[in-house]
Coordinates of C-alpha atoms in Angstrom, one line a residue:
X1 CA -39.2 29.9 223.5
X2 CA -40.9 26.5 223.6
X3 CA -39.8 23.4 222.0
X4 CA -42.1 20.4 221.1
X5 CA -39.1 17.7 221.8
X6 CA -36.6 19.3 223.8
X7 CA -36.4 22.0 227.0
X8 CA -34.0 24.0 227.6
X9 CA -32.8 26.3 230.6
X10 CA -30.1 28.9 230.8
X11 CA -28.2 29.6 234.0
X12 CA -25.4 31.0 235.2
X13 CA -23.5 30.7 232.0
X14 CA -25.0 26.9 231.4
X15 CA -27.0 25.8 228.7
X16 CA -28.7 23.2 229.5
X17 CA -30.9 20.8 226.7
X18 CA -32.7 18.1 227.5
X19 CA -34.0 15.9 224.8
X20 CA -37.4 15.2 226.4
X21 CA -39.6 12.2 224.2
X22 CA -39.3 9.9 227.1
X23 CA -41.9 8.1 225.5
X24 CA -40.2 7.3 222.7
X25 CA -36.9 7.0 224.6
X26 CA -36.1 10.7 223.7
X27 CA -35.6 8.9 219.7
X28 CA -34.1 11.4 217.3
X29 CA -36.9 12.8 214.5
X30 CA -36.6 15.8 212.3
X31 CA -38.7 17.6 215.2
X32 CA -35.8 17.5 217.3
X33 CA -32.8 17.3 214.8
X34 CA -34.1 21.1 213.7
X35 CA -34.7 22.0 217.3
X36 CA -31.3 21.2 218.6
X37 CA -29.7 22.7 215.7
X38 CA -31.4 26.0 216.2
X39 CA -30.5 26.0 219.7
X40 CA -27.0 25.1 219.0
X41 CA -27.0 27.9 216.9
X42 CA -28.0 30.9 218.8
X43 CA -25.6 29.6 221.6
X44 CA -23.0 29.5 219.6
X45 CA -23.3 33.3 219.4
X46 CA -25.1 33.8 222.4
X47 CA -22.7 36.0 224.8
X48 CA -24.5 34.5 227.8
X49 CA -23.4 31.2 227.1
X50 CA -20.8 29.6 228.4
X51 CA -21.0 25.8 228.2
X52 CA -23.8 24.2 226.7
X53 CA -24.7 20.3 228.4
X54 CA -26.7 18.3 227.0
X55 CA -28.9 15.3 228.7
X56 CA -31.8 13.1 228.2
X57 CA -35.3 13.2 230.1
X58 CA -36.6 10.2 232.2
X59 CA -34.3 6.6 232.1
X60 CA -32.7 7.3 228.1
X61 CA -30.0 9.4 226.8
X62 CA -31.4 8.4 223.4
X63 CA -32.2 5.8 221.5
X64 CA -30.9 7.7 219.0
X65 CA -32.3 7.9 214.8
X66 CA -36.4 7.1 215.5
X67 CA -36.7 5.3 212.3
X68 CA -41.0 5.6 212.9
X69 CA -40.6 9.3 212.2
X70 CA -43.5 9.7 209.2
X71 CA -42.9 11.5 206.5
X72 CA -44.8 15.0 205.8
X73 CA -47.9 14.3 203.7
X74 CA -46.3 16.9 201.1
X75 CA -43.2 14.4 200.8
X76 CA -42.6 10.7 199.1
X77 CA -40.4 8.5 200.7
X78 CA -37.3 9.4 198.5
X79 CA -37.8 12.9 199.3
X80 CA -38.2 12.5 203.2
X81 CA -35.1 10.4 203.6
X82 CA -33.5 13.1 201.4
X83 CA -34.9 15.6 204.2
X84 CA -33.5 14.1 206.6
X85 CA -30.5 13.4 205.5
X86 CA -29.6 17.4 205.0
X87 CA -31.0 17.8 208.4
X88 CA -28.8 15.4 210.2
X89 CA -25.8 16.5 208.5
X90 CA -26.2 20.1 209.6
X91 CA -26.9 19.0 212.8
X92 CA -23.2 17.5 213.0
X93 CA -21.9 19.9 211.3
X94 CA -23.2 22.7 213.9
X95 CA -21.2 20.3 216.9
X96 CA -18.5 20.1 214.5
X97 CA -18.2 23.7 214.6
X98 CA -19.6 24.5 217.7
X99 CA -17.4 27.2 219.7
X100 CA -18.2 26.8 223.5
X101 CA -17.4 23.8 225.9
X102 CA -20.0 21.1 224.7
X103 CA -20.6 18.5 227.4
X104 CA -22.7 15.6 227.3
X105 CA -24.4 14.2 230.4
X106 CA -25.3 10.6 229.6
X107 CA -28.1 9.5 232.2
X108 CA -29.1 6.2 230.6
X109 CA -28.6 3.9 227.5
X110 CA -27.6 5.6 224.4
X111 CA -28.0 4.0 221.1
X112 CA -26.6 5.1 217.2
X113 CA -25.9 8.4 216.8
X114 CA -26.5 9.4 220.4
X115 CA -23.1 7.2 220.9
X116 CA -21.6 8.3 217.8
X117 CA -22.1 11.8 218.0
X118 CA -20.3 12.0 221.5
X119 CA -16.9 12.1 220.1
X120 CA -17.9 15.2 218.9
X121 CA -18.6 16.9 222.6
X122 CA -15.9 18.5 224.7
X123 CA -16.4 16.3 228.0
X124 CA -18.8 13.5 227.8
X125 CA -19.9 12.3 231.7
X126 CA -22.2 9.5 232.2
X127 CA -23.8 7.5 235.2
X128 CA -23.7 4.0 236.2
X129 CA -27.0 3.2 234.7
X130 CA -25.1 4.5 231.0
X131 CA -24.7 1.7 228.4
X132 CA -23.6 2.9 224.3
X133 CA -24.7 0.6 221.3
X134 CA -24.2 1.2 217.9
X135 CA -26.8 -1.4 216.1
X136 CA -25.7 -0.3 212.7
X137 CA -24.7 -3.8 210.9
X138 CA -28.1 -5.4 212.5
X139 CA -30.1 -2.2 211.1
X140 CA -28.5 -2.5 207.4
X141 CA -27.0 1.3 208.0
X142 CA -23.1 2.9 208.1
X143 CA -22.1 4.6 210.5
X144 CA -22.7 8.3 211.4
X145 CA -21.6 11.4 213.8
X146 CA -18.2 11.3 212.2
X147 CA -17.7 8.1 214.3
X148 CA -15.6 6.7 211.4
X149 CA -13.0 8.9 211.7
X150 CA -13.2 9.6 215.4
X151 CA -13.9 6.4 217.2
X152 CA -10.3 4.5 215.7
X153 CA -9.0 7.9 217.2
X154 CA -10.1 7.6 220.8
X155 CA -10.5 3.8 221.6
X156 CA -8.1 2.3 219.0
X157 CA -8.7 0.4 215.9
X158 CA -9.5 -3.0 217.6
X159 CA -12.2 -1.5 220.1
X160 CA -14.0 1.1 217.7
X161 CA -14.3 -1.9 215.1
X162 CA -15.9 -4.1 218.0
X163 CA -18.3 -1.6 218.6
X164 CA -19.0 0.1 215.1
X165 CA -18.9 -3.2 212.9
X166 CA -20.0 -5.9 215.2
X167 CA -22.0 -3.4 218.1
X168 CA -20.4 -4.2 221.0
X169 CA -22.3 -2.2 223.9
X170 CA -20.2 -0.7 226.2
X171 CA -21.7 -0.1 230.0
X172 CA -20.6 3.4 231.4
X173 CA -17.2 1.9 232.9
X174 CA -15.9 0.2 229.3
X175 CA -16.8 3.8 228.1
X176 CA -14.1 5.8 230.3
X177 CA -11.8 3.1 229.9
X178 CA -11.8 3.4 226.1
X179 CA -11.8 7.1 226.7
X180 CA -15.2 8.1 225.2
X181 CA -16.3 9.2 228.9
X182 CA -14.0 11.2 231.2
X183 CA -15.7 10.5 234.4
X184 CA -19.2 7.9 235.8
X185 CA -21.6 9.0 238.6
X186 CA -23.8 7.2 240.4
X187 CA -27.3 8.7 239.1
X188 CA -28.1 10.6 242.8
X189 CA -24.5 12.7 242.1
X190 CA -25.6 14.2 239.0
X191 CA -27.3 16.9 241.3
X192 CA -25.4 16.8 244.0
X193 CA -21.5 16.3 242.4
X194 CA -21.2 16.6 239.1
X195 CA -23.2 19.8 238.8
X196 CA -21.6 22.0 241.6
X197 CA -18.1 20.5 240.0
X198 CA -19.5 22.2 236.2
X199 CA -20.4 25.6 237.8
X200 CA -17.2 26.0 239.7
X201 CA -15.5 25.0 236.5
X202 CA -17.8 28.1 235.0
X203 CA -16.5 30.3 237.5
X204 CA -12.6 29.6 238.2
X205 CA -12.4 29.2 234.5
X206 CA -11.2 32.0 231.7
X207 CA -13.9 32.4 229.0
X208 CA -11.7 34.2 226.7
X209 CA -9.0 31.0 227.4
X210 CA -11.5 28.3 227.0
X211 CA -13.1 29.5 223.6
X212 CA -9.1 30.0 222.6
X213 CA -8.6 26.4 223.6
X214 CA -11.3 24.9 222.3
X215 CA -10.4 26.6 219.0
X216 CA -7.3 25.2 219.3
X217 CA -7.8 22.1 219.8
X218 CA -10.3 21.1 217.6
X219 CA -9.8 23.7 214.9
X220 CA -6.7 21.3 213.3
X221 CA -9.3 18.9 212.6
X222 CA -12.6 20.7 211.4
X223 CA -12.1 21.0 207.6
X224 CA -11.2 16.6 208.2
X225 CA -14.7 16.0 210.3
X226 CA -16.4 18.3 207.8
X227 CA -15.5 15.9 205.0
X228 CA -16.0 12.8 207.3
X229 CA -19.7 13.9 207.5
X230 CA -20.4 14.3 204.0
X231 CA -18.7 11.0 203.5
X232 CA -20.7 9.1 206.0
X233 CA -24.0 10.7 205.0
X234 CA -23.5 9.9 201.3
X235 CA -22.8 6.3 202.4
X236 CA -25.9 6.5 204.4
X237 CA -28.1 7.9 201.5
X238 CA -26.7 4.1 200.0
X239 CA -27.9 1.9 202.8
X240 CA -31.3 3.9 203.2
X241 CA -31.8 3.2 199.1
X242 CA -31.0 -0.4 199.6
X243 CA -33.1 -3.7 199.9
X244 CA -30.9 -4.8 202.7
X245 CA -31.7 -1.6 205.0
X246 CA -35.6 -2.6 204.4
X247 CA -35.0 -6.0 205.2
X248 CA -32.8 -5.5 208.5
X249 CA -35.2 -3.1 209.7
X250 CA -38.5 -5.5 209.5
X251 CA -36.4 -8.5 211.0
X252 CA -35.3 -5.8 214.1
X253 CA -38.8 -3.8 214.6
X254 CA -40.5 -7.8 214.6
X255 CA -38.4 -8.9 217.2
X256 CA -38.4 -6.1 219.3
X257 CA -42.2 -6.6 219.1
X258 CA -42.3 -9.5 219.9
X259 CA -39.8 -8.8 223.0
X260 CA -42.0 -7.0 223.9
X261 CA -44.9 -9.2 224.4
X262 CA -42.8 -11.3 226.8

């Protein structure tokens, strides 16, 4: 099947999707949001599927929620951000539930929910040139990707409020160190380390053990992340409705503007 904003290949028991808008620094709109979602479906009950990875095309992970997506010319505003709200929910709530061995491999700076969502994967690897950002107090937003609930989890309460409330960005070492990444490559051993070390995994590996584990192991917590998502998107629909969101979004797409014209 063909995707307009991602590609995926299947081989050897891998799933591989790239998000591939290098353009728009592989941004999230509701073109993709539905796309990975359907993908993430049909793995899930794919028998040919083993692990599913996912990447970014060109320099970016993602530059996560591409707050330039239009609406539909059959939608008002009210009803696109309404839109896109169910859509991004049941996109976490398809990793939330996801069966199989998600792994993320983070090739360059991710931003928003392209950070926050990464709690949610199995095994998150990333290269040198990896750098996480969570901009949601300069954008006017809360936070999403069941970050909220996760983040205090993995890097303590002190580190996930440095980077969810005041967006400290973590580069790639910070990241394994506050245990969001297990492991950094340089960019060259993505090919020729990091993949031949995922397909021996594939192979040494029981199936049938790793879809017990992974059942296991996150299955205490599903009903909790389940809740965590409607929560944060409700608290979302808030900041979209608000005259603070509007304003905190002019004052960050003028200066990146004008960054841009240095």
């Amino acid at each position: 099947m063909t995707y307009k904003s991602i590609e995926t290949s299947l081989e050897d028991g891998i799933l591989t999707i790239t998000m591939n808008r290098p353009k728009c620094k592989n941004a999230m709109n509701q073109e993709m949001w539905l796309e990975l979602t359907q993908v993430m479906e049909e793995a899930a009950i794919n028998d040919d599927v083993v692990f599913v990875v996912l990447t970014g095309a060109g320099t970016f992970y993602s530059s996560g929620f591409d707050i330039k997506d239009p609406a539909p010319e059959s939608m008002n505003m009210e009803e696109f951000m309404e839109y896109r709200i169910k859509i991004g929910r049941k996109y976490i709530d398809v990793l939330i539930d996801f069966p199989k061995l998600l792994i993320a491999i983070v090739n360059g700076p991710a931003i928003g929910i392209a950070t926050t969502t990464l709690a949610l994967f199995d095994f998150v690897f990333c290269t040198t040139s990896a750098s996480f950002y969570t901009p949601f107090s300069v954008l006017g937003l809360s936070v999403e990707g069941c970050s909220s609930y996760l983040f205090p989890r993995i890097m303590g309460n002190a580190t996930a409020n440095n980077v969810l409330q005041f967006g400290q960005k973590l580069d790639s070492d910070q990241a394994k160190n506050c245990n969001l990444v297990v492991d950094v490559f340089e960019p060259e051993q993505i090919q020729s380390v990091l993949w031949p070390k995922l397909k021996s995994m594939k192979e040494t590996l029981s199936k049938g053990s790793i879809l017990a584990n992974k059942k296991l192991i996150r299955g205490w917590d599903r009903e909790i992340l389940h809740k965590v998502n409607e929560a944060e998107w409700d608290e979302l629909r808030n900041r979209f409705a608000s005259e603070d969101f509007m304003t905190s979004v002019l004052k960050f797409m003028n200066r990146s503007k004008s960054a841009n014209k240095l």
